[in-house]
Coordinates of C-alpha atoms and ligand atoms in Angstrom, one line a residue:
X1 CA 48.3 72.8 67.5
X2 CA 45.7 69.8 66.1
X3 CA 46.2 67.8 63.3
X4 CA 43.4 67.0 60.8
X5 CA 42.6 63.6 61.8
X6 CA 39.5 61.9 63.3
X7 CA 39.9 59.9 66.3
X8 CA 37.4 57.6 67.4
X9 CA 37.4 56.4 71.1
X10 CA 35.5 54.4 73.3
X11 CA 34.9 51.3 75.2
X12 CA 35.1 48.0 74.0
X13 CA 32.2 47.3 71.4
X14 CA 31.2 50.7 71.1
X15 CA 31.6 50.4 67.2
X16 CA 35.1 52.0 66.6
X17 CA 36.4 49.9 64.0
X18 CA 33.2 49.8 62.3
X19 CA 32.3 53.3 62.4
X20 CA 35.7 54.1 61.2
X21 CA 35.6 51.8 58.0
X22 CA 32.1 53.2 57.2
X23 CA 33.1 57.2 58.0
X24 CA 36.3 56.5 55.8
X25 CA 33.6 55.4 52.6
X26 CA 31.5 58.4 53.5
X27 CA 34.2 60.9 53.9
X28 CA 36.8 59.3 51.4
X29 CA 39.5 59.5 54.0
X30 CA 42.2 56.4 54.6
X31 CA 41.4 54.9 58.2
X32 CA 43.8 53.4 60.4
X33 CA 43.1 51.2 63.4
X34 CA 45.8 50.9 66.4
X35 CA 44.7 47.6 67.4
X36 CA 45.1 46.1 63.9
X37 CA 48.4 47.8 63.3
X38 CA 50.0 46.4 66.0
X39 CA 48.9 43.0 65.8
X40 CA 50.2 43.1 62.2
X41 CA 53.6 44.4 63.5
X42 CA 53.8 42.3 65.8
X43 CA 52.6 39.3 63.7
X44 CA 50.2 38.0 66.6
X45 CA 47.0 38.8 68.2
X46 CA 46.2 41.2 71.0
X47 CA 45.2 38.1 73.3
X48 CA 49.0 36.6 72.4
X49 CA 50.6 40.1 73.4
X50 CA 48.9 40.1 76.7
X51 CA 49.6 36.6 77.2
X52 CA 53.1 36.6 76.4
X53 CA 54.1 39.7 76.8
X54 CA 51.7 41.2 79.6
X55 CA 49.5 44.3 79.3
X56 CA 52.1 47.0 80.2
X57 CA 54.2 45.8 77.1
X58 CA 50.6 46.1 75.2
X59 CA 50.4 49.9 76.5
X60 CA 53.9 51.1 75.6
X61 CA 53.0 49.7 72.0
X62 CA 50.0 52.0 72.0
X63 CA 52.1 55.1 73.3
X64 CA 54.7 54.5 70.8
X65 CA 52.1 54.5 67.8
X66 CA 50.7 57.2 68.9
X67 CA 53.6 59.3 68.6
X68 CA 54.5 57.6 65.2
X69 CA 51.2 58.5 64.1
X70 CA 51.5 62.3 65.2
X71 CA 54.7 62.5 63.0
X72 CA 53.2 60.7 59.9
X73 CA 49.6 60.9 59.7
X74 CA 47.3 64.0 58.9
X75 CA 43.6 63.9 57.2
X76 CA 42.6 60.4 57.9
X77 CA 40.4 58.7 60.5
X78 CA 41.9 56.8 63.4
X79 CA 40.3 54.1 65.6
X80 CA 42.4 53.5 68.6
X81 CA 41.9 50.4 71.5
X82 CA 39.4 51.0 74.1
X83 CA 42.1 51.5 76.8
X84 CA 44.3 53.9 74.8
X85 CA 42.8 57.2 76.5
X86 CA 43.3 55.3 79.8
X87 CA 47.0 56.3 80.0
X88 CA 47.6 59.9 80.9
X89 CA 50.4 60.4 78.6
X90 CA 48.2 59.2 75.6
X91 CA 45.3 61.6 76.1
X92 CA 47.2 64.8 75.0
X93 CA 48.8 62.7 72.1
X94 CA 45.3 61.8 71.1
X95 CA 44.2 65.6 71.4
X96 CA 47.2 66.4 69.3
X97 CA 46.4 64.0 66.4
X98 CA 43.0 65.8 65.6
X99 CA 39.2 65.8 66.5
X100 CA 38.6 63.2 69.5
X101 CA 35.4 61.5 69.3
X102 CA 33.8 59.5 71.9
X103 CA 31.2 56.7 71.1
X104 CA 29.8 56.4 74.5
X105 CA 27.9 53.5 75.2
X106 CA 25.9 51.9 78.0
X107 CA 27.6 48.9 80.2
X108 CA 24.6 46.5 79.1
X109 CA 24.7 47.2 75.6
X110 CA 28.5 46.4 75.5
X111 CA 27.7 43.5 77.5
X112 CA 25.0 41.9 75.1
X113 CA 27.4 42.8 71.7
X114 CA 30.2 41.1 73.3
X115 CA 28.9 38.2 75.3
X116 CA 30.9 35.0 73.8
X117 CA 33.8 37.1 72.5
X118 CA 37.0 35.6 73.2
X119 CA 39.4 38.2 71.7
X120 CA 39.2 40.9 74.6
X121 CA 41.7 39.9 77.2
X122 CA 40.2 41.9 79.7
X123 CA 36.7 40.5 79.4
X124 CA 37.7 36.9 80.0
X125 CA 37.0 36.7 83.9
X126 CA 34.0 34.8 85.9
X127 CA 31.7 37.8 85.6
X128 CA 32.1 40.3 82.4
X129 CA 29.2 41.8 83.0
X130 CA 30.2 43.2 86.3
X131 CA 33.7 43.6 85.0
X132 CA 32.4 45.8 82.2
X133 CA 30.7 48.1 84.5
X134 CA 33.6 48.8 87.0
X135 CA 35.8 49.1 84.1
X136 CA 33.6 51.7 82.2
X137 CA 33.3 53.6 85.6
X138 CA 37.0 53.5 86.1
X139 CA 37.4 54.9 82.7
X140 CA 34.9 57.6 82.3
X141 CA 36.7 60.5 83.3
X142 CA 39.5 59.3 81.0
X143 CA 37.1 59.0 77.9
X144 CA 35.4 62.5 78.7
X145 CA 38.1 64.5 79.5
X146 CA 39.9 64.0 75.9
X147 CA 36.6 64.0 73.7
X148 CA 35.7 67.1 71.7
X149 CA 32.4 65.1 70.9
X150 CA 30.5 62.5 72.7
X151 CA 28.1 60.5 70.8
X152 CA 25.6 58.4 72.9
X153 CA 25.4 55.1 70.4
X154 CA 22.9 53.0 72.4
X155 CA 19.8 54.1 70.4
X156 CA 21.3 55.5 67.1
X157 CA 22.1 53.4 64.0
X158 CA 25.3 53.6 61.7
X159 CA 24.1 56.7 59.8
X160 CA 22.7 58.8 62.4
X161 CA 26.3 58.3 64.3
X162 CA 27.9 59.0 61.0
X163 CA 25.8 62.3 60.4
X164 CA 26.7 63.4 63.8
X165 CA 30.4 63.0 63.6
X166 CA 30.4 64.5 59.9
X167 CA 28.4 67.8 61.3
X168 CA 31.0 68.2 63.8
X169 CA 34.0 67.7 61.2
X170 CA 32.2 70.1 59.0
X171 CA 32.1 72.8 61.9
X172 CA 35.9 72.7 62.2
X173 CA 36.6 73.8 58.5
Ligands
S3P1 C1 41.6 47.3 75.2 C2 40.6 47.0 74.1 C3 40.9 46.4 72.8 C4 42.3 46.3 72.7 C5 42.6 45.5 74.0 C6 42.6 46.3 75.3 C7 40.9 47.8 76.5 O1 40.1 47.1 71.8 O2 43.2 47.3 72.4 O3 41.8 44.5 74.1 O4 41.6 48.1 77.4 O5 39.9 48.4 76.4 P1 38.7 47.6 71.4 O6 38.1 48.8 71.9 O7 38.9 47.7 69.9 O8 38.0 46.1 71.4

């Protein structure tokens, strides 16, 4: 059975963390961010984790954390890393955690938002525009298959995004 959390998924730069914080104010629910939890526990940034231990190590930390959250969390808002739904075993875990909201965004918008960003190891190559496009294409099915609600965020402001989520959560109760 689903727990009563709201889980925000979506590509890097889609606004998961900021939507999570704003939604927590509006709904008066606690918010947790898996990337931040991992960084805090490891005592280093995501970039350092990728560099020092590699991506598979980070992915295992993500899966372990989802399992832990299922045990200890209810009634919260959770934002997760952009790659979390890609690992097949994570998708049922996300679904068990609660209502999964996918913030869908166009590659061009991601590029505009994140150009110059150095905190995402997966976008640090020579051609970030192309990298964003192919990575998003590869991930499309994974995101869509575990979403209970899809919001196309490109043309929406924060309040409109929150309204749509709130409406969906309200309908579940
Ligand atoms: C990743 C997204 C990042 C972070 C890591 C990997 C991904 O989180 O987990 O750099 O694979 O898309 P954000 O989506 O919060 O940037």
